[in-house]
mmCIF file of C-alpha atoms (C1' of nucleotides) in Angstrom:
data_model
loop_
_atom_site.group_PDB
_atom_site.id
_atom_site.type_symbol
_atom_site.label_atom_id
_atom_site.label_comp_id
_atom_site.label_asym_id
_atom_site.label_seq_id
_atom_site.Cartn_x
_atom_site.Cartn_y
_atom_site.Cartn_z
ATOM 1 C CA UNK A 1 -12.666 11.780 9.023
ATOM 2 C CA UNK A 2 -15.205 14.967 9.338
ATOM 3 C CA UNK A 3 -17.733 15.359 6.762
ATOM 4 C CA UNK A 4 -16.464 18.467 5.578
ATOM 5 C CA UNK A 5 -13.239 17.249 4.969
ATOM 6 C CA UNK A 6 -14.844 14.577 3.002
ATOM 7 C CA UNK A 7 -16.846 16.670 1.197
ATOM 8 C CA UNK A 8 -13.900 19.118 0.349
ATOM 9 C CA UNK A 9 -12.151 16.374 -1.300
ATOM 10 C CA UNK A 10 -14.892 14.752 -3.110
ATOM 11 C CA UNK A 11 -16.104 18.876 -4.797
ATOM 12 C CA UNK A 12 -12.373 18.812 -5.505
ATOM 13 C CA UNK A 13 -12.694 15.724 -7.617
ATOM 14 C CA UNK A 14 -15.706 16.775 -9.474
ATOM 15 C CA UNK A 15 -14.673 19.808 -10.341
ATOM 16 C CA UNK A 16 -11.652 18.577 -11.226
ATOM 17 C CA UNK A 17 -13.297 16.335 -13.826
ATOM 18 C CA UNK A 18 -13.035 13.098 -11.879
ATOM 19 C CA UNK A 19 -15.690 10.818 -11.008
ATOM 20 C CA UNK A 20 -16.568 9.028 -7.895
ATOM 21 C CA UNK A 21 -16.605 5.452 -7.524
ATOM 22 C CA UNK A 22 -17.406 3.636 -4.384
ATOM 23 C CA UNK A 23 -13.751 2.366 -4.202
ATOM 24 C CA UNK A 24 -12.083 6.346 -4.515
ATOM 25 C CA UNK A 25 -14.342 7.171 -2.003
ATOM 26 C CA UNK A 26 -13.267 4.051 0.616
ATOM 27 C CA UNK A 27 -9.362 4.748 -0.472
ATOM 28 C CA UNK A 28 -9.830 8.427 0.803
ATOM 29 C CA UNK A 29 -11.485 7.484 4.305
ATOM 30 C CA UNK A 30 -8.661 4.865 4.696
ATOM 31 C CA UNK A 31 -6.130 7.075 3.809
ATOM 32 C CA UNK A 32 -7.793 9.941 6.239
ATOM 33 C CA UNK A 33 -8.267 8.342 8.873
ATOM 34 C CA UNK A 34 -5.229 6.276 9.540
ATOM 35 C CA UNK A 35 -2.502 7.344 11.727
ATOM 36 C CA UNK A 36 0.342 5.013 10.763
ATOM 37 C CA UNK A 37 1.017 6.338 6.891
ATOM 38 C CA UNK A 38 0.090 3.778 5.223
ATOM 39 C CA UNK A 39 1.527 2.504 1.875
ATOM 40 C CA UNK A 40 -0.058 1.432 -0.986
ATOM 41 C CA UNK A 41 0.263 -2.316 -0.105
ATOM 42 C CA UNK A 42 -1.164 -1.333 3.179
ATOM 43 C CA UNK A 43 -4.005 0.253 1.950
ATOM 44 C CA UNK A 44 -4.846 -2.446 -0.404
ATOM 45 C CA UNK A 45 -5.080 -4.877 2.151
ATOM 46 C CA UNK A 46 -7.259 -3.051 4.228
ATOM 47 C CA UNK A 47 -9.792 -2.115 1.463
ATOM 48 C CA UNK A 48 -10.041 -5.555 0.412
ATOM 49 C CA UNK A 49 -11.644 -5.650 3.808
ATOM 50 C CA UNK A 50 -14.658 -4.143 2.375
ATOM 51 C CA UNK A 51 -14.046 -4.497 -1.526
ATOM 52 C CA UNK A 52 -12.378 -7.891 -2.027
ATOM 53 C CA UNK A 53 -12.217 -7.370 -5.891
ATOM 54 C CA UNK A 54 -10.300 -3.943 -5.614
ATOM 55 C CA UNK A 55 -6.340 -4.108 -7.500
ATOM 56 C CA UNK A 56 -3.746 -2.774 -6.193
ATOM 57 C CA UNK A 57 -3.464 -0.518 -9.606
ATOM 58 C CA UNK A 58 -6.569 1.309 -8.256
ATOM 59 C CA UNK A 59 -4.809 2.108 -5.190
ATOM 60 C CA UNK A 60 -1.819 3.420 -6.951
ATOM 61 C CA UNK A 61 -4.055 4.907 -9.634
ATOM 62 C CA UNK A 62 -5.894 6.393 -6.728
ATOM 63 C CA UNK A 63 -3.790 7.713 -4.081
ATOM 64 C CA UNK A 64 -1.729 9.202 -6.920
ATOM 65 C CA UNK A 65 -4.682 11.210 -8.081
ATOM 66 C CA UNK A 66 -5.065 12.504 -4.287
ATOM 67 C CA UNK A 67 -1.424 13.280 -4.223
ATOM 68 C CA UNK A 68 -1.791 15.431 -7.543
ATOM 69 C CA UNK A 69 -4.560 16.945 -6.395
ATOM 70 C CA UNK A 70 -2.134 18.203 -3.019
ATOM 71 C CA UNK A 71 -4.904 16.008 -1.010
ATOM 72 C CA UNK A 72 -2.857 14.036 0.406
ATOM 73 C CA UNK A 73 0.751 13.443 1.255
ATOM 74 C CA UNK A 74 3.698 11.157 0.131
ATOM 75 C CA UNK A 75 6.406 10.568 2.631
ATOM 76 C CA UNK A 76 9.393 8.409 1.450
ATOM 77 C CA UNK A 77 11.288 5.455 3.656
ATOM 78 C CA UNK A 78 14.770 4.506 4.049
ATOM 79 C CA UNK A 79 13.263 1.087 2.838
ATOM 80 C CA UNK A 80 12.253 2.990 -0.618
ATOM 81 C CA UNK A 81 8.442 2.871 -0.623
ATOM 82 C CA UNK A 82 5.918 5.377 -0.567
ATOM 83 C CA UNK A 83 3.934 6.022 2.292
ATOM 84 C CA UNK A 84 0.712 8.381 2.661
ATOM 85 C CA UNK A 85 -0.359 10.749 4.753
ATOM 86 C CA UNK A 86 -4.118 12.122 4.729
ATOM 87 C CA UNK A 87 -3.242 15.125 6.967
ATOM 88 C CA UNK A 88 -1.955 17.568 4.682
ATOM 89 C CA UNK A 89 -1.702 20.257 7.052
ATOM 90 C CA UNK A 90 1.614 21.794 8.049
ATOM 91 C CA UNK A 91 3.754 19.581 10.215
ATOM 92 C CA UNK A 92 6.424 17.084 9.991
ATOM 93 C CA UNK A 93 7.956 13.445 10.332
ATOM 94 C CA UNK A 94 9.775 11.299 11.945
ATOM 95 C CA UNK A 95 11.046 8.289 10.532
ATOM 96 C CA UNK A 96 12.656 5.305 11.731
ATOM 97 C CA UNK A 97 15.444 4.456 9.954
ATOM 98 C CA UNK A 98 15.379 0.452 10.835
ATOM 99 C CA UNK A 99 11.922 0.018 10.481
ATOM 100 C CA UNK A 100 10.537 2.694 8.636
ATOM 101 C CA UNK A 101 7.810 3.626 11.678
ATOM 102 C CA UNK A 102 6.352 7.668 10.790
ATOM 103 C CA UNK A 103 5.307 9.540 13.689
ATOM 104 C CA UNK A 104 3.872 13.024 12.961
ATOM 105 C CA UNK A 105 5.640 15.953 14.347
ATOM 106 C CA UNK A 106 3.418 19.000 15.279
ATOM 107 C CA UNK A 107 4.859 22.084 13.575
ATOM 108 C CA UNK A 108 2.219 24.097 12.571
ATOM 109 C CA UNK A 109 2.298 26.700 14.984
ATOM 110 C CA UNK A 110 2.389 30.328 12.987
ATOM 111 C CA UNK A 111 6.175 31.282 14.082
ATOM 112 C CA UNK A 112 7.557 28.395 12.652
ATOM 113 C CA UNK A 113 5.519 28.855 9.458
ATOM 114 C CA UNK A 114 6.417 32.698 9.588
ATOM 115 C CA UNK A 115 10.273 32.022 9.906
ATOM 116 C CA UNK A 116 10.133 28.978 7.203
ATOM 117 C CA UNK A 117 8.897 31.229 4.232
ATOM 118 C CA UNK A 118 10.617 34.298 5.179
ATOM 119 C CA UNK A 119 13.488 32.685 6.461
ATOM 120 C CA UNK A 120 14.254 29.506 3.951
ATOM 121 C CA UNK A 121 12.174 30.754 0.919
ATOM 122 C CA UNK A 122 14.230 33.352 0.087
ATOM 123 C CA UNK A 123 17.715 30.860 -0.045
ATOM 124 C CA UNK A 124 16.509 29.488 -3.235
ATOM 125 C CA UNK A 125 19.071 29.955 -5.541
ATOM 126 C CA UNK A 126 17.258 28.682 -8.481
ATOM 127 C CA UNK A 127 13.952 30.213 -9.784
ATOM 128 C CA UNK A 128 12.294 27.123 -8.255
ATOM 129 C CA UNK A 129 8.330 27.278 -8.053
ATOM 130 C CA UNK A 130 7.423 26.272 -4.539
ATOM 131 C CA UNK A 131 4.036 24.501 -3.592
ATOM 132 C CA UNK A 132 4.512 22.364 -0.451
ATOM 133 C CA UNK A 133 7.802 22.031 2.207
ATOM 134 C CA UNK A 134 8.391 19.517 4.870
ATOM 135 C CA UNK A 135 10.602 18.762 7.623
ATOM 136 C CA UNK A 136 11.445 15.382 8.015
ATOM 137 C CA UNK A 137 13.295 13.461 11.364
ATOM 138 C CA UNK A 138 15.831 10.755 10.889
ATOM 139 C CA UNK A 139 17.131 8.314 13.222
ATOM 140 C CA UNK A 140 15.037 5.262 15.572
ATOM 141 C CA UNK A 141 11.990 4.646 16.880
ATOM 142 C CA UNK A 142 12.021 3.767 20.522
ATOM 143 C CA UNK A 143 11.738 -0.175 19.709
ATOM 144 C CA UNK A 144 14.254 -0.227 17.359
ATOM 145 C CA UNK A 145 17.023 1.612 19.494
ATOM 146 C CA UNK A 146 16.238 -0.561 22.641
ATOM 147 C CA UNK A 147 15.276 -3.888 20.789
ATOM 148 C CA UNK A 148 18.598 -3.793 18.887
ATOM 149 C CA UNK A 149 21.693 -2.543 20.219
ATOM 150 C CA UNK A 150 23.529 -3.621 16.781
ATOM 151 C CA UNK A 151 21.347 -1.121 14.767
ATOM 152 C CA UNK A 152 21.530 1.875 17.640
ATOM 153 C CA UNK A 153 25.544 1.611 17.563
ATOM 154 C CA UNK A 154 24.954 3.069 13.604
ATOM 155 C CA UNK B 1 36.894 17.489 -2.063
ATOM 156 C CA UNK B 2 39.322 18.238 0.249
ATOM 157 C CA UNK B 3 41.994 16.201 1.461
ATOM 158 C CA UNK B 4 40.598 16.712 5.235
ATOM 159 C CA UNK B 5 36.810 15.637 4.252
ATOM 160 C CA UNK B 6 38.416 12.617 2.661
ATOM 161 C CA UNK B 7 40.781 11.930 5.735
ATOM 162 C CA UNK B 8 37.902 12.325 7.841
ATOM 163 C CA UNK B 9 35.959 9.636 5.817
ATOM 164 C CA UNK B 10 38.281 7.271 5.510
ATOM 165 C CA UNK B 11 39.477 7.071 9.414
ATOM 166 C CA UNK B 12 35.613 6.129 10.257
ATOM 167 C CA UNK B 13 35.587 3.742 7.227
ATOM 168 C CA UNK B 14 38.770 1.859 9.177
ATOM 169 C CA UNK B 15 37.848 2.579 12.269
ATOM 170 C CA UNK B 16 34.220 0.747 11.957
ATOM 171 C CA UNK B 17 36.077 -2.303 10.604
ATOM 172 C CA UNK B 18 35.667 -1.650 6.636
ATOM 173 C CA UNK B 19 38.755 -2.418 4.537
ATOM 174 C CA UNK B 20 39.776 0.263 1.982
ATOM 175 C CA UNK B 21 39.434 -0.164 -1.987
ATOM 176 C CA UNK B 22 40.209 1.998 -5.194
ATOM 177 C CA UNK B 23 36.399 1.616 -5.714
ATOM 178 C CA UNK B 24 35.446 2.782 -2.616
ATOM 179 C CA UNK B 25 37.469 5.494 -2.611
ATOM 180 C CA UNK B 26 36.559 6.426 -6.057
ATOM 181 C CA UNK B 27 32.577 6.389 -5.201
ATOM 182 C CA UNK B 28 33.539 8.604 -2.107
ATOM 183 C CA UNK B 29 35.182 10.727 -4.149
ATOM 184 C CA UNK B 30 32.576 11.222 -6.620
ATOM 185 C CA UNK B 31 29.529 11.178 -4.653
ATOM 186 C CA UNK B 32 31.779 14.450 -2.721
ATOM 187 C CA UNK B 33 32.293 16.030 -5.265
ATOM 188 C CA UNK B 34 29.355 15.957 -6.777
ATOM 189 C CA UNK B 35 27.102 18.825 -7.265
ATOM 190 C CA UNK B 36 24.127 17.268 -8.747
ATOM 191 C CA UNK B 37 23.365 14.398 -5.819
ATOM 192 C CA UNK B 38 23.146 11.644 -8.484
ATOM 193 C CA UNK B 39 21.778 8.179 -7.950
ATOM 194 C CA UNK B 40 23.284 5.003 -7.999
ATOM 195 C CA UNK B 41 22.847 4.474 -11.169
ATOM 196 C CA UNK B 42 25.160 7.748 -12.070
ATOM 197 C CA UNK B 43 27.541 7.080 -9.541
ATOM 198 C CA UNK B 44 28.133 3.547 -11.376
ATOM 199 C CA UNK B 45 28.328 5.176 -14.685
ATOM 200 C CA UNK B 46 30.849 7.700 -13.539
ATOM 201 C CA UNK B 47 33.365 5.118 -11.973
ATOM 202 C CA UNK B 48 33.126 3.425 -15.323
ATOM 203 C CA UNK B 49 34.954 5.884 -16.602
ATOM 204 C CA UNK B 50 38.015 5.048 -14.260
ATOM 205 C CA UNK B 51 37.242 1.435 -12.841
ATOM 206 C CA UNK B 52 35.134 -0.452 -16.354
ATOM 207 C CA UNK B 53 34.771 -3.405 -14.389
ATOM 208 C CA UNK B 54 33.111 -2.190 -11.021
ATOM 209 C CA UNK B 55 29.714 -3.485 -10.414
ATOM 210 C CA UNK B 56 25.977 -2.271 -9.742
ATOM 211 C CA UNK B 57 26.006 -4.049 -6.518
ATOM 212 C CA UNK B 58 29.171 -2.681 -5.458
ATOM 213 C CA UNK B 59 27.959 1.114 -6.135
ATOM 214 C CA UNK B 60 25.148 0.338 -3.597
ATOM 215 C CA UNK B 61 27.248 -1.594 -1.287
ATOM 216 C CA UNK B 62 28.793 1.210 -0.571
ATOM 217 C CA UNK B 63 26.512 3.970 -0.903
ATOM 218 C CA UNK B 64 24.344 2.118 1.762
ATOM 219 C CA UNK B 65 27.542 1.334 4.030
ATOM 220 C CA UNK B 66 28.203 5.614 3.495
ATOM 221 C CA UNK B 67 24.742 6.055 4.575
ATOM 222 C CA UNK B 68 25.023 4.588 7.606
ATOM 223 C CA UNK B 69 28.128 6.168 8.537
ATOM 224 C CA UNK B 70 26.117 9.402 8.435
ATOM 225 C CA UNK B 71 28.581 10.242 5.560
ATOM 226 C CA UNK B 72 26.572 11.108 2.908
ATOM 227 C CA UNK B 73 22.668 12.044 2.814
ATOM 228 C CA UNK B 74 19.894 10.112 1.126
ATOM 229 C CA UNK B 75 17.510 12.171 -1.001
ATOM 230 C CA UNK B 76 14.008 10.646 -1.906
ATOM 231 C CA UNK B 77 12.639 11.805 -5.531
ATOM 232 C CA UNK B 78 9.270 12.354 -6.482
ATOM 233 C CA UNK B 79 10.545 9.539 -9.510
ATOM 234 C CA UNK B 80 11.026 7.095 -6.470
ATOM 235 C CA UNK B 81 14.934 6.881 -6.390
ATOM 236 C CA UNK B 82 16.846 7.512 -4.431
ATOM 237 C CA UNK B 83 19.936 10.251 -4.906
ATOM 238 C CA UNK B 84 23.076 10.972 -2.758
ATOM 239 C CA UNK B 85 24.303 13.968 -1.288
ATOM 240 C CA UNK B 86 27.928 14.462 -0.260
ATOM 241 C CA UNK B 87 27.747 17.066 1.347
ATOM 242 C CA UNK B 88 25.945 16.458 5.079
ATOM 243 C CA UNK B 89 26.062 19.621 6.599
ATOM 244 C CA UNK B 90 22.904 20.886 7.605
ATOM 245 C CA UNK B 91 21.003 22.498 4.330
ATOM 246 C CA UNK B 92 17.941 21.686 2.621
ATOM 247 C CA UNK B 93 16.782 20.412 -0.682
ATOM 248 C CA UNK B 94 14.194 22.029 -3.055
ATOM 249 C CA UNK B 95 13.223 18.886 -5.557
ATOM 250 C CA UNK B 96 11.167 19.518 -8.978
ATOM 251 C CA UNK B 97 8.208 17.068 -8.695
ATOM 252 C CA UNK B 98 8.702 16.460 -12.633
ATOM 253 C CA UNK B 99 11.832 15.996 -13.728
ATOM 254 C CA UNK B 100 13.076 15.196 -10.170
ATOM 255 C CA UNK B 101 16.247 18.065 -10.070
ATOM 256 C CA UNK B 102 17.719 18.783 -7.009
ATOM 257 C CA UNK B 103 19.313 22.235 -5.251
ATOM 258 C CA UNK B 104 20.287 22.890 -2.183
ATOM 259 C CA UNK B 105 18.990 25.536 -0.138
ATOM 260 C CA UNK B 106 20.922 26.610 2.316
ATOM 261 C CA UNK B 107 19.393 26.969 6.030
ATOM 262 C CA UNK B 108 22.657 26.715 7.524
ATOM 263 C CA UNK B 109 22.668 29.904 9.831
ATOM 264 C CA UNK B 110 22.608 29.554 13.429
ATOM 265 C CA UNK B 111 19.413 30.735 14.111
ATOM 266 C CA UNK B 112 17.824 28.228 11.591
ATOM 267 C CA UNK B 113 19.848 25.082 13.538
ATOM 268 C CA UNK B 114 18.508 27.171 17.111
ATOM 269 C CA UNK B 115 15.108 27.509 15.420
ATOM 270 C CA UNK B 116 14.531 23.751 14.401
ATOM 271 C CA UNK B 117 16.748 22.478 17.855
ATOM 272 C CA UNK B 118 14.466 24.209 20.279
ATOM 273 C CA UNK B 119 11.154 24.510 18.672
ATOM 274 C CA UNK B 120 10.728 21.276 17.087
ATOM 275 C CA UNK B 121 12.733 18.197 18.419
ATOM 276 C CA UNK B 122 10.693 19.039 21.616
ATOM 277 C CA UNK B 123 7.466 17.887 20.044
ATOM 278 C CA UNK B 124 8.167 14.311 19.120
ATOM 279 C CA UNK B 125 5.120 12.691 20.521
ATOM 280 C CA UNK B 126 6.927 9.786 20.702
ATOM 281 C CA UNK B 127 10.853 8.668 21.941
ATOM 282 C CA UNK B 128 12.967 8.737 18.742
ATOM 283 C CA UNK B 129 16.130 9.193 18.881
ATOM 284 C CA UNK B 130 16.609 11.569 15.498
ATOM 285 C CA UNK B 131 20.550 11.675 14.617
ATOM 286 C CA UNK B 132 19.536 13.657 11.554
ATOM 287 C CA UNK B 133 17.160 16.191 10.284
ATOM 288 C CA UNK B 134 16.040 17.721 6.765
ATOM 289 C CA UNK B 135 13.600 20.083 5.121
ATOM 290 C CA UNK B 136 12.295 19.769 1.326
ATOM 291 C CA UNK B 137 10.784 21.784 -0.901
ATOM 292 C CA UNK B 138 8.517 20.469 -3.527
ATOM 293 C CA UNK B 139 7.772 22.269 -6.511
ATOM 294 C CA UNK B 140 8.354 23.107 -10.306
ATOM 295 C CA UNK B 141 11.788 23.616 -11.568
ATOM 296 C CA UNK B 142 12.088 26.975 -13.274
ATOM 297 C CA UNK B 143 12.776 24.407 -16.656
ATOM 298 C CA UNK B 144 9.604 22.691 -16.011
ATOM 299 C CA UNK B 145 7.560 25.699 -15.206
ATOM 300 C CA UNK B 146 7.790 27.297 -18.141
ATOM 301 C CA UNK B 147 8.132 24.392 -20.834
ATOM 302 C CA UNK B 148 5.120 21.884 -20.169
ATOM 303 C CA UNK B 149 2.406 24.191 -19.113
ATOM 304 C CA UNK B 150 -0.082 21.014 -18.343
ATOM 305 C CA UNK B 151 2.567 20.375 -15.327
ATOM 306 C CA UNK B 152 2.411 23.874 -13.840
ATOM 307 C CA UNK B 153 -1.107 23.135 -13.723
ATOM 308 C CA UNK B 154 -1.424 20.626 -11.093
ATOM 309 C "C1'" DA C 1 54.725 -14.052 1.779
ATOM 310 C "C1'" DT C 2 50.780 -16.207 3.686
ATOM 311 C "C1'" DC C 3 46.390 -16.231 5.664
ATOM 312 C "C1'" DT C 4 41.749 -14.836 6.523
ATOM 313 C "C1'" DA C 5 38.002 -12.013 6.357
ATOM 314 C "C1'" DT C 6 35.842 -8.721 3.710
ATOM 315 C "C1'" DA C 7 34.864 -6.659 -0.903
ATOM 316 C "C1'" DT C 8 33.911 -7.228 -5.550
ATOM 317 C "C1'" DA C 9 31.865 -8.764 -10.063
ATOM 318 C "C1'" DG C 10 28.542 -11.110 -12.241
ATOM 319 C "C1'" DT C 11 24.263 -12.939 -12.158
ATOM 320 C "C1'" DA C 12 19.723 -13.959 -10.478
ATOM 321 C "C1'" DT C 13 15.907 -12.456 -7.820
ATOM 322 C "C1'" DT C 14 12.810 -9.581 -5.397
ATOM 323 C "C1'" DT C 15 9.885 -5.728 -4.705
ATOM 324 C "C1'" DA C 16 7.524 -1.506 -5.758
ATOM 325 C "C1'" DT C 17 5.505 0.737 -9.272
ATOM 326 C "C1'" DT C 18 3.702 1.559 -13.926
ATOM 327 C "C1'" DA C 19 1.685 0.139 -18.443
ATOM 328 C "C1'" DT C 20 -1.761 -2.363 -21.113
ATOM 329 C "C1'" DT C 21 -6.241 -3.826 -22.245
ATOM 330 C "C1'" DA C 22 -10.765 -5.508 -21.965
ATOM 331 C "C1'" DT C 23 -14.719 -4.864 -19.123
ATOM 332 C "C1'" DA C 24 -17.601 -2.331 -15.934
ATOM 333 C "C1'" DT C 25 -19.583 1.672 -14.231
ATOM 334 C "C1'" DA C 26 -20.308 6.801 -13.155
ATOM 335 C "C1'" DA C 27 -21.903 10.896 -15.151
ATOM 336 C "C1'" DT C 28 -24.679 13.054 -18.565
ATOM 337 C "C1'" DA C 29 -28.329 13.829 -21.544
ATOM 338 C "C1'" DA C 30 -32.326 12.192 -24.133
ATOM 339 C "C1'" DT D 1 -35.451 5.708 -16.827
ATOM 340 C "C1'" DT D 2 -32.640 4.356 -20.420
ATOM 341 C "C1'" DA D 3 -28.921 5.101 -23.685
ATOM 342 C "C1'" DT D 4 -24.515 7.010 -24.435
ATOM 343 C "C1'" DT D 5 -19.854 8.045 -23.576
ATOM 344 C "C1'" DA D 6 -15.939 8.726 -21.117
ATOM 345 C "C1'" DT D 7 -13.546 7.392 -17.211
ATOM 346 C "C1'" DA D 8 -12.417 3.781 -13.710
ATOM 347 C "C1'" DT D 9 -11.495 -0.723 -12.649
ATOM 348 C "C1'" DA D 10 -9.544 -5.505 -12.547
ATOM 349 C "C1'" DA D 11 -6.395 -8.532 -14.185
ATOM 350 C "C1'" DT D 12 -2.295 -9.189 -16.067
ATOM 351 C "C1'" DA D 13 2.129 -8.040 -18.031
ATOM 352 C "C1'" DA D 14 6.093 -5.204 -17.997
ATOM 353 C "C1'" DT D 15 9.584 -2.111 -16.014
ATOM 354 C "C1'" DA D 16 12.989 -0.348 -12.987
ATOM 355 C "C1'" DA D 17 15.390 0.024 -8.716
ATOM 356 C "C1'" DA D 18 17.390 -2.355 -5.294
ATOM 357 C "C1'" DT D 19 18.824 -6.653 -3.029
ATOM 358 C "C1'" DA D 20 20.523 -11.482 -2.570
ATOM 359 C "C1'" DC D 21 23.668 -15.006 -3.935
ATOM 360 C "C1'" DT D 22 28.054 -16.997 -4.960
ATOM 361 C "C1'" DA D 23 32.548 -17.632 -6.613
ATOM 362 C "C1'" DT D 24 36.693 -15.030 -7.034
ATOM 363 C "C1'" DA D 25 39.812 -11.337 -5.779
ATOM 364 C "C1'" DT D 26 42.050 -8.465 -2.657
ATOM 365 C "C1'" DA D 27 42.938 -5.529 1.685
ATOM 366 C "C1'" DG D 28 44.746 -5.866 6.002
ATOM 367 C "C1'" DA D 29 46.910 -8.593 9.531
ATOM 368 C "C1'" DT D 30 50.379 -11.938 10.896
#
DNA sequence: ATCTATATAGTATTTATTATTATATAATAA
DNA sequence: TTATTATATAATAATAAATACTATATAGAT
């Protein structure tokens, strides 16, 4: 991850009252810089890497704080975990239905922005007080839908 | 729901292979008619009301079975359950992130299904083969908004 | 009406997540 | 730099949703 990005997040949690601990710090880089959407489990295991005596409640404890703080993203699986996403930038997700695989989808160009809140925001019919949207993708990842034509028939 | 919906339903049901029972038909039923995509858990304690006996597992038997029919939508809560929609035509959901209430939105004009056809599906980065699509909003129910302030803070 | 495979009910188990609590440590100020 | 205090952490226990198991019941076919 950049240093500004870093740094954005880490004046974010000061000023937000938080402190900074060596393992919030390594939870954020792992969480920024991976590209498969990690879950909780997953990022566990890989900061014991570096912090053997981390618990999983920090991780939860953790990446929950990120996600209040709209820092990073939760993205939920057919197979009913959380997953994470460090890019919190505009775009979507694909998601594999058998195995749960997330691909990112590139949306973020400004017409599709432009025609999602002029377009979509307006069809609330409750008084509902929008801070994020997503688009999410449904169906199988390439291995799945050629490595098992029992689940592709679905 | 209508008698057509239903017919429609059931054919698949028998013509995938699945047998048909009072229960199942009953947990089509409700989940169709339905306006406030309820888990699992409500489903089961609405067919109390007409089948005391039926089971937990049964409820999510056949939920998941639904599911994979493409016959009703799953719907991922900020609360981690999950809820079911009856009602698969293409619209979106706007879910409070604290007390976990779902509306639709509708997005069903043509331009919208044009929009997200053209523009999007043609930047998987990857080869999935999506057979379904969504969009979410995340936000504050108008409820939530105004009575716990400390939540509209976030 | 009988047969057979699937569905169900009831129960046990698993898995993800959250709560609890004592200890450790970051942030702050002397 | 040290002392203080509040927050964070680790370890464990508890909770809740979903799944697995198994014996019985029943839908659909013959």
């Amino acid at each position: 991850m950049t240093d500004s990005r870093l740094n954005q997040i880490v004046s974010k949690i000061k000023k937000m009252g938080y402190s900074l601990t060596p393992q919030r710090v390594e939870i954020i880089k792992i969480v920024s810089e991976s590209k498969s959407h990690p879950s909780a489990a997953e990022v566990y295991n890989k900061i014991k890497e570096s912090y053997p005596m981390v618990s999983l409640n920090t991780v939860y404890k953790n990446l929950s704080m990120l996600s209040s703080l709209h820092e990073v993203k939760e993205i939920k699986t057919m197979q009913n975990s959380v997953h994470y996403d460090g890019d919190v930038s505009l775009h979507g997700h694909a998601i594999c239905e058998n195995c749960g695989k997330i691909i990112d989808v590139q949306i973020n160009e400004p017409d599709f922005k432009k025609f999602f809140e002029n377009k979509i925001k307006g069809r609330l019919t409750e008084n509902y007080h929008i801070n994020n949207y997503g688009v999410e993708f449904y169906g199988l990842c390439d291995y799945c839908y050629t490595a098992d034509p029992a689940v592709s028939e679905t």
